[in-house]
């Protein structure tokens, strides 16, 4: 689940619906849409979005004009999502205060990654603690705390656990975890991943042979359950 609030502004209703669906499937629970700049301005102070994703080519007030209006009162992060791909358009967007610029057509994953990166920059989180059933993980220190014992994570274990915690409660595929651990060229790393998973269970589980936090989803990947998932 992602608690960041997203406001999407586009006059193409089908595209608006599709973008909303992309973020909701990714776990964002607060997604608001506006089909015009005028409606977006009305929603801005009501919704207080964490980020705004907006088109440029809209009637009445275009995206550049909307961004200028927003910047008078707000520094909320803005990603311009538009068919206008010329360099001058990009320059104008950034000069007006946009945080990123993505040209249509776009890949849903790229949109998600760009928004995630903006949110991480705009809202840095301190004391990132992941609470599990029998341990807690301090992501800033790369340490596990279990039974009053501090257990350090290796770099690979940290990368894998970070990816799992970012998708807590959802299946993370074996390929995705291999890529998190060793980069884009991960083929052949699957057996090593299993070794890392076993070591992680030894650190976070009370009984590594019967895990309750780091679960195997046969044939698909793994899933991390937080302490709250057991309540």
PDB file of C-alpha atoms in Angstrom:
ATOM      1  CA  UNK A   1       0.000   0.000   0.000  1.00  0.00           C
ATOM      2  CA  UNK A   2       1.241   3.477  -0.862  1.00  0.00           C
ATOM      3  CA  UNK A   3      -0.145   6.445   1.027  1.00  0.00           C
ATOM      4  CA  UNK A   4       1.113   9.168  -1.291  1.00  0.00           C
ATOM      5  CA  UNK A   5      -1.660  11.217  -2.853  1.00  0.00           C
ATOM      6  CA  UNK A   6      -1.610  11.625  -6.637  1.00  0.00           C
ATOM      7  CA  UNK A   7      -3.552  14.144  -8.723  1.00  0.00           C
ATOM      8  CA  UNK A   8      -3.714  13.306 -12.452  1.00  0.00           C
ATOM      9  CA  UNK A   9      -4.798  16.014 -14.895  1.00  0.00           C
ATOM     10  CA  UNK A  10      -5.650  15.211 -18.511  1.00  0.00           C
ATOM     11  CA  UNK A  11      -8.542  16.058 -20.802  1.00  0.00           C
ATOM     12  CA  UNK A  12      -8.411  12.628 -22.472  1.00  0.00           C
ATOM     13  CA  UNK A  13     -10.813  10.676 -20.298  1.00  0.00           C
ATOM     14  CA  UNK A  14      -9.736   7.210 -21.450  1.00  0.00           C
ATOM     15  CA  UNK A  15      -6.085   8.042 -20.779  1.00  0.00           C
ATOM     16  CA  UNK A  16      -7.032   9.519 -17.425  1.00  0.00           C
ATOM     17  CA  UNK A  17      -8.761   6.261 -16.529  1.00  0.00           C
ATOM     18  CA  UNK A  18      -5.786   4.193 -17.704  1.00  0.00           C
ATOM     19  CA  UNK A  19      -3.216   6.197 -15.709  1.00  0.00           C
ATOM     20  CA  UNK A  20      -5.385   6.000 -12.623  1.00  0.00           C
ATOM     21  CA  UNK A  21      -5.579   2.227 -13.055  1.00  0.00           C
ATOM     22  CA  UNK A  22      -1.780   1.984 -13.391  1.00  0.00           C
ATOM     23  CA  UNK A  23      -1.228   3.627 -10.025  1.00  0.00           C
ATOM     24  CA  UNK A  24      -4.040   1.824  -8.231  1.00  0.00           C
ATOM     25  CA  UNK A  25      -2.702  -1.537  -9.407  1.00  0.00           C
ATOM     26  CA  UNK A  26       0.698  -0.475  -8.088  1.00  0.00           C
ATOM     27  CA  UNK A  27      -0.781   0.039  -4.617  1.00  0.00           C
ATOM     28  CA  UNK A  28      -1.481   3.760  -4.574  1.00  0.00           C
ATOM     29  CA  UNK A  29      -4.707   4.251  -2.650  1.00  0.00           C
ATOM     30  CA  UNK A  30      -5.180   8.006  -3.002  1.00  0.00           C
ATOM     31  CA  UNK A  31      -5.515   8.784  -6.696  1.00  0.00           C
ATOM     32  CA  UNK A  32      -7.628  11.753  -7.816  1.00  0.00           C
ATOM     33  CA  UNK A  33      -8.301  12.807 -11.396  1.00  0.00           C
ATOM     34  CA  UNK A  34      -9.226  16.091 -13.051  1.00  0.00           C
ATOM     35  CA  UNK A  35     -10.216  16.483 -16.689  1.00  0.00           C
ATOM     36  CA  UNK A  36      -9.258  20.155 -16.928  1.00  0.00           C
ATOM     37  CA  UNK A  37      -6.810  22.637 -15.477  1.00  0.00           C
ATOM     38  CA  UNK A  38      -9.678  24.553 -13.892  1.00  0.00           C
ATOM     39  CA  UNK A  39     -10.829  21.438 -12.045  1.00  0.00           C
ATOM     40  CA  UNK A  40      -7.233  20.706 -11.019  1.00  0.00           C
ATOM     41  CA  UNK A  41      -6.850  24.125  -9.423  1.00  0.00           C
ATOM     42  CA  UNK A  42     -10.088  23.572  -7.508  1.00  0.00           C
ATOM     43  CA  UNK A  43      -8.801  20.216  -6.237  1.00  0.00           C
ATOM     44  CA  UNK A  44      -5.258  21.359  -5.455  1.00  0.00           C
ATOM     45  CA  UNK A  45      -5.924  22.722  -1.980  1.00  0.00           C
ATOM     46  CA  UNK A  46      -8.711  20.260  -1.231  1.00  0.00           C
ATOM     47  CA  UNK A  47      -6.759  17.109  -2.055  1.00  0.00           C
ATOM     48  CA  UNK A  48      -3.275  18.395  -1.134  1.00  0.00           C
ATOM     49  CA  UNK A  49      -1.582  15.954  -3.524  1.00  0.00           C
ATOM     50  CA  UNK A  50       1.899  14.588  -2.930  1.00  0.00           C
ATOM     51  CA  UNK A  51       2.522  14.842  -6.682  1.00  0.00           C
ATOM     52  CA  UNK A  52       0.685  16.078  -9.770  1.00  0.00           C
ATOM     53  CA  UNK A  53       0.883  14.340 -13.148  1.00  0.00           C
ATOM     54  CA  UNK A  54      -0.433  16.599 -15.871  1.00  0.00           C
ATOM     55  CA  UNK A  55      -0.844  16.896 -19.597  1.00  0.00           C
ATOM     56  CA  UNK A  56       0.186  20.076 -21.419  1.00  0.00           C
ATOM     57  CA  UNK A  57      -2.233  20.256 -24.307  1.00  0.00           C
ATOM     58  CA  UNK A  58      -5.533  21.015 -22.617  1.00  0.00           C
ATOM     59  CA  UNK A  59      -8.266  23.511 -23.597  1.00  0.00           C
ATOM     60  CA  UNK A  60      -8.939  26.742 -21.693  1.00  0.00           C
ATOM     61  CA  UNK A  61      -5.735  26.598 -19.656  1.00  0.00           C
ATOM     62  CA  UNK A  62      -2.843  24.470 -20.899  1.00  0.00           C
ATOM     63  CA  UNK A  63      -0.419  22.558 -18.698  1.00  0.00           C
ATOM     64  CA  UNK A  64       2.262  25.247 -18.774  1.00  0.00           C
ATOM     65  CA  UNK A  65      -0.270  27.848 -17.610  1.00  0.00           C
ATOM     66  CA  UNK A  66      -1.549  25.469 -14.955  1.00  0.00           C
ATOM     67  CA  UNK A  67       1.996  24.865 -13.712  1.00  0.00           C
ATOM     68  CA  UNK A  68       2.570  28.611 -13.444  1.00  0.00           C
ATOM     69  CA  UNK A  69      -0.593  28.962 -11.356  1.00  0.00           C
ATOM     70  CA  UNK A  70       0.410  26.075  -9.113  1.00  0.00           C
ATOM     71  CA  UNK A  71       3.884  27.475  -8.506  1.00  0.00           C
ATOM     72  CA  UNK A  72       2.416  30.730  -7.148  1.00  0.00           C
ATOM     73  CA  UNK A  73       1.255  28.905  -4.029  1.00  0.00           C
ATOM     74  CA  UNK A  74       2.733  25.410  -4.049  1.00  0.00           C
ATOM     75  CA  UNK A  75       5.988  23.534  -4.584  1.00  0.00           C
ATOM     76  CA  UNK A  76       4.238  20.179  -4.984  1.00  0.00           C
ATOM     77  CA  UNK A  77       6.231  17.937  -7.349  1.00  0.00           C
ATOM     78  CA  UNK A  78       4.916  17.968 -10.929  1.00  0.00           C
ATOM     79  CA  UNK A  79       5.528  15.485 -13.724  1.00  0.00           C
ATOM     80  CA  UNK A  80       4.517  16.650 -17.199  1.00  0.00           C
ATOM     81  CA  UNK A  81       3.099  13.765 -19.236  1.00  0.00           C
ATOM     82  CA  UNK A  82       2.535  14.927 -22.779  1.00  0.00           C
ATOM     83  CA  UNK A  83       2.772  14.232 -26.501  1.00  0.00           C
ATOM     84  CA  UNK A  84       4.830  17.421 -26.878  1.00  0.00           C
ATOM     85  CA  UNK A  85       8.307  15.982 -27.155  1.00  0.00           C
ATOM     86  CA  UNK A  86      10.252  18.873 -28.637  1.00  0.00           C
ATOM     87  CA  UNK A  87      13.294  20.049 -26.717  1.00  0.00           C
ATOM     88  CA  UNK A  88      11.900  23.578 -26.381  1.00  0.00           C
ATOM     89  CA  UNK A  89       8.773  22.190 -24.729  1.00  0.00           C
ATOM     90  CA  UNK A  90      10.895  20.241 -22.257  1.00  0.00           C
ATOM     91  CA  UNK A  91      12.975  23.329 -21.500  1.00  0.00           C
ATOM     92  CA  UNK A  92       9.829  25.393 -20.942  1.00  0.00           C
ATOM     93  CA  UNK A  93       8.436  22.766 -18.596  1.00  0.00           C
ATOM     94  CA  UNK A  94      11.570  22.616 -16.483  1.00  0.00           C
ATOM     95  CA  UNK A  95      11.949  26.414 -16.456  1.00  0.00           C
ATOM     96  CA  UNK A  96       8.417  26.723 -15.118  1.00  0.00           C
ATOM     97  CA  UNK A  97       9.226  24.327 -12.288  1.00  0.00           C
ATOM     98  CA  UNK A  98       8.366  20.829 -13.490  1.00  0.00           C
ATOM     99  CA  UNK A  99      10.240  18.039 -11.704  1.00  0.00           C
ATOM    100  CA  UNK A 100      10.184  15.620 -14.623  1.00  0.00           C
ATOM    101  CA  UNK A 101       8.930  15.285 -18.176  1.00  0.00           C
ATOM    102  CA  UNK A 102       7.684  12.114 -19.865  1.00  0.00           C
ATOM    103  CA  UNK A 103       6.576  11.940 -23.501  1.00  0.00           C
ATOM    104  CA  UNK A 104       3.536   9.939 -24.650  1.00  0.00           C
ATOM    105  CA  UNK A 105       3.259   7.131 -25.521  1.00  0.00           C
ATOM    106  CA  UNK A 106       4.931   5.883 -22.386  1.00  0.00           C
ATOM    107  CA  UNK A 107       5.599   2.605 -20.626  1.00  0.00           C
ATOM    108  CA  UNK A 108       3.559   2.198 -17.416  1.00  0.00           C
ATOM    109  CA  UNK A 109       6.598   0.904 -15.547  1.00  0.00           C
ATOM    110  CA  UNK A 110       8.642   3.939 -16.551  1.00  0.00           C
ATOM    111  CA  UNK A 111       5.885   6.247 -15.325  1.00  0.00           C
ATOM    112  CA  UNK A 112       5.745   4.393 -11.996  1.00  0.00           C
ATOM    113  CA  UNK A 113       9.522   4.482 -11.576  1.00  0.00           C
ATOM    114  CA  UNK A 114       9.754   8.177 -12.387  1.00  0.00           C
ATOM    115  CA  UNK A 115       6.980   9.053  -9.936  1.00  0.00           C
ATOM    116  CA  UNK A 116       8.562   6.867  -7.269  1.00  0.00           C
ATOM    117  CA  UNK A 117      11.920   8.577  -7.776  1.00  0.00           C
ATOM    118  CA  UNK A 118      10.350  12.035  -7.508  1.00  0.00           C
ATOM    119  CA  UNK A 119       8.489  11.080  -4.334  1.00  0.00           C
ATOM    120  CA  UNK A 120      11.653   9.715  -2.745  1.00  0.00           C
ATOM    121  CA  UNK A 121      13.511  12.942  -3.505  1.00  0.00           C
ATOM    122  CA  UNK A 122      10.662  15.169  -2.381  1.00  0.00           C
ATOM    123  CA  UNK A 123       9.771  13.262   0.784  1.00  0.00           C
ATOM    124  CA  UNK A 124      12.916  11.634   2.172  1.00  0.00           C
ATOM    125  CA  UNK A 125      12.072   9.182   4.897  1.00  0.00           C
ATOM    126  CA  UNK A 126      14.082   8.904   8.079  1.00  0.00           C
ATOM    127  CA  UNK A 127      14.172   5.933  10.389  1.00  0.00           C
ATOM    128  CA  UNK A 128      12.849   3.511   7.815  1.00  0.00           C
ATOM    129  CA  UNK A 129      11.895   0.630  10.046  1.00  0.00           C
ATOM    130  CA  UNK A 130      10.238  -2.501   8.679  1.00  0.00           C
ATOM    131  CA  UNK A 131       8.366  -4.310  11.442  1.00  0.00           C
ATOM    132  CA  UNK A 132       8.049  -8.066  10.953  1.00  0.00           C
ATOM    133  CA  UNK A 133       6.457 -10.756  13.100  1.00  0.00           C
ATOM    134  CA  UNK A 134       9.678 -11.756  14.892  1.00  0.00           C
ATOM    135  CA  UNK A 135      12.133  -8.988  13.987  1.00  0.00           C
ATOM    136  CA  UNK A 136      12.441  -5.443  12.762  1.00  0.00           C
ATOM    137  CA  UNK A 137      14.702  -4.134  10.029  1.00  0.00           C
ATOM    138  CA  UNK A 138      16.361  -0.721  10.084  1.00  0.00           C
ATOM    139  CA  UNK A 139      16.776   0.033   6.383  1.00  0.00           C
ATOM    140  CA  UNK A 140      18.916   3.107   7.050  1.00  0.00           C
ATOM    141  CA  UNK A 141      21.436   1.026   9.008  1.00  0.00           C
ATOM    142  CA  UNK A 142      20.991  -2.236   7.070  1.00  0.00           C
ATOM    143  CA  UNK A 143      20.472  -4.071  10.344  1.00  0.00           C
ATOM    144  CA  UNK A 144      18.026  -6.607  11.723  1.00  0.00           C
ATOM    145  CA  UNK A 145      16.970  -6.387  15.350  1.00  0.00           C
ATOM    146  CA  UNK A 146      15.740  -9.706  16.760  1.00  0.00           C
ATOM    147  CA  UNK A 147      15.582 -10.753  20.406  1.00  0.00           C
ATOM    148  CA  UNK A 148      17.646  -7.687  21.395  1.00  0.00           C
ATOM    149  CA  UNK A 149      20.390  -8.762  18.993  1.00  0.00           C
ATOM    150  CA  UNK A 150      21.572  -6.568  16.134  1.00  0.00           C
ATOM    151  CA  UNK A 151      22.338  -8.573  12.993  1.00  0.00           C
ATOM    152  CA  UNK A 152      23.940  -6.812  10.006  1.00  0.00           C
ATOM    153  CA  UNK A 153      22.717  -7.411   6.475  1.00  0.00           C
ATOM    154  CA  UNK A 154      25.070  -7.998   3.593  1.00  0.00           C
ATOM    155  CA  UNK A 155      24.760  -5.697   0.574  1.00  0.00           C
ATOM    156  CA  UNK A 156      22.929  -8.359  -1.450  1.00  0.00           C
ATOM    157  CA  UNK A 157      20.600  -9.232   1.416  1.00  0.00           C
ATOM    158  CA  UNK A 158      19.845  -5.551   1.873  1.00  0.00           C
ATOM    159  CA  UNK A 159      18.992  -5.073  -1.813  1.00  0.00           C
ATOM    160  CA  UNK A 160      16.679  -8.077  -1.780  1.00  0.00           C
ATOM    161  CA  UNK A 161      14.972  -7.130   1.468  1.00  0.00           C
ATOM    162  CA  UNK A 162      14.557  -3.521   0.316  1.00  0.00           C
ATOM    163  CA  UNK A 163      12.811  -4.668  -2.864  1.00  0.00           C
ATOM    164  CA  UNK A 164      10.566  -6.984  -0.855  1.00  0.00           C
ATOM    165  CA  UNK A 165       9.714  -4.271   1.686  1.00  0.00           C
ATOM    166  CA  UNK A 166       8.869  -1.786  -1.083  1.00  0.00           C
ATOM    167  CA  UNK A 167       6.328  -4.342  -2.290  1.00  0.00           C
ATOM    168  CA  UNK A 168       5.279  -5.696   1.113  1.00  0.00           C
ATOM    169  CA  UNK A 169       2.246  -7.947   0.904  1.00  0.00           C
ATOM    170  CA  UNK A 170       2.676  -8.494  -2.826  1.00  0.00           C
ATOM    171  CA  UNK A 171       4.478 -11.184  -4.830  1.00  0.00           C
ATOM    172  CA  UNK A 172       7.909 -10.140  -6.055  1.00  0.00           C
ATOM    173  CA  UNK A 173       9.121 -12.339  -8.879  1.00  0.00           C
ATOM    174  CA  UNK A 174      12.389 -14.235  -8.784  1.00  0.00           C
ATOM    175  CA  UNK A 175      13.639 -12.226 -11.757  1.00  0.00           C
ATOM    176  CA  UNK A 176      12.832  -8.937 -10.070  1.00  0.00           C
ATOM    177  CA  UNK A 177      14.744  -9.969  -6.931  1.00  0.00           C
ATOM    178  CA  UNK A 178      17.710 -11.238  -8.937  1.00  0.00           C
ATOM    179  CA  UNK A 179      17.808  -7.911 -10.785  1.00  0.00           C
ATOM    180  CA  UNK A 180      17.668  -6.029  -7.477  1.00  0.00           C
ATOM    181  CA  UNK A 181      20.630  -8.028  -6.214  1.00  0.00           C
ATOM    182  CA  UNK A 182      22.920  -8.043  -9.230  1.00  0.00           C
ATOM    183  CA  UNK A 183      21.584  -5.715 -11.920  1.00  0.00           C
ATOM    184  CA  UNK A 184      20.077  -6.219 -15.351  1.00  0.00           C
ATOM    185  CA  UNK A 185      22.214  -9.245 -16.254  1.00  0.00           C
ATOM    186  CA  UNK A 186      20.897 -11.661 -13.636  1.00  0.00           C
ATOM    187  CA  UNK A 187      20.205 -14.843 -15.612  1.00  0.00           C
ATOM    188  CA  UNK A 188      21.779 -17.785 -13.815  1.00  0.00           C
ATOM    189  CA  UNK A 189      21.557 -16.039 -10.429  1.00  0.00           C
ATOM    190  CA  UNK A 190      18.429 -17.899  -9.302  1.00  0.00           C
ATOM    191  CA  UNK A 191      20.221 -20.467  -7.125  1.00  0.00           C
ATOM    192  CA  UNK A 192      22.305 -17.767  -5.461  1.00  0.00           C
ATOM    193  CA  UNK A 193      19.094 -15.870  -4.746  1.00  0.00           C
ATOM    194  CA  UNK A 194      17.764 -18.916  -2.894  1.00  0.00           C
ATOM    195  CA  UNK A 195      20.888 -18.873  -0.733  1.00  0.00           C
ATOM    196  CA  UNK A 196      20.330 -15.190   0.094  1.00  0.00           C
ATOM    197  CA  UNK A 197      16.695 -15.921   0.943  1.00  0.00           C
ATOM    198  CA  UNK A 198      17.784 -18.714   3.297  1.00  0.00           C
ATOM    199  CA  UNK A 199      20.242 -16.403   5.034  1.00  0.00           C
ATOM    200  CA  UNK A 200      17.622 -13.678   5.319  1.00  0.00           C
ATOM    201  CA  UNK A 201      15.209 -16.110   6.937  1.00  0.00           C
ATOM    202  CA  UNK A 202      17.876 -17.097   9.434  1.00  0.00           C
ATOM    203  CA  UNK A 203      18.108 -13.434  10.386  1.00  0.00           C
ATOM    204  CA  UNK A 204      14.442 -12.377  10.461  1.00  0.00           C
ATOM    205  CA  UNK A 205      12.485 -15.539  11.255  1.00  0.00           C
ATOM    206  CA  UNK A 206      12.046 -17.255  14.617  1.00  0.00           C
ATOM    207  CA  UNK A 207      11.949 -20.613  12.823  1.00  0.00           C
ATOM    208  CA  UNK A 208      13.608 -20.289   9.374  1.00  0.00           C
ATOM    209  CA  UNK A 209      12.255 -23.718   8.379  1.00  0.00           C
ATOM    210  CA  UNK A 210       8.703 -22.456   8.859  1.00  0.00           C
ATOM    211  CA  UNK A 211       8.849 -18.798   7.784  1.00  0.00           C
ATOM    212  CA  UNK A 212       5.957 -16.476   8.576  1.00  0.00           C
ATOM    213  CA  UNK A 213       7.399 -13.219   7.202  1.00  0.00           C
ATOM    214  CA  UNK A 214       9.380 -14.119   4.081  1.00  0.00           C
ATOM    215  CA  UNK A 215       7.157 -16.529   2.210  1.00  0.00           C
ATOM    216  CA  UNK A 216       7.777 -18.559  -0.933  1.00  0.00           C
ATOM    217  CA  UNK A 217       5.110 -18.284  -3.607  1.00  0.00           C
ATOM    218  CA  UNK A 218       5.760 -21.474  -5.528  1.00  0.00           C
ATOM    219  CA  UNK A 219       6.633 -20.940  -9.162  1.00  0.00           C
ATOM    220  CA  UNK A 220       6.397 -17.163  -8.916  1.00  0.00           C
ATOM    221  CA  UNK A 221       8.673 -15.629  -6.309  1.00  0.00           C
ATOM    222  CA  UNK A 222       8.540 -14.402  -2.730  1.00  0.00           C
ATOM    223  CA  UNK A 223       6.361 -12.206  -0.559  1.00  0.00           C
ATOM    224  CA  UNK A 224       7.202 -10.244   2.581  1.00  0.00           C
ATOM    225  CA  UNK A 225       4.487  -9.968   5.218  1.00  0.00           C
ATOM    226  CA  UNK A 226       4.707  -7.144   7.746  1.00  0.00           C
ATOM    227  CA  UNK A 227       3.777  -7.456  11.404  1.00  0.00           C
ATOM    228  CA  UNK A 228       0.463  -5.707  10.712  1.00  0.00           C
ATOM    229  CA  UNK A 229      -0.423  -8.383   8.158  1.00  0.00           C
ATOM    230  CA  UNK A 230      -0.579 -10.931  10.989  1.00  0.00           C
ATOM    231  CA  UNK A 231      -2.944  -8.914  13.187  1.00  0.00           C
TER     232      UNK A 231
END
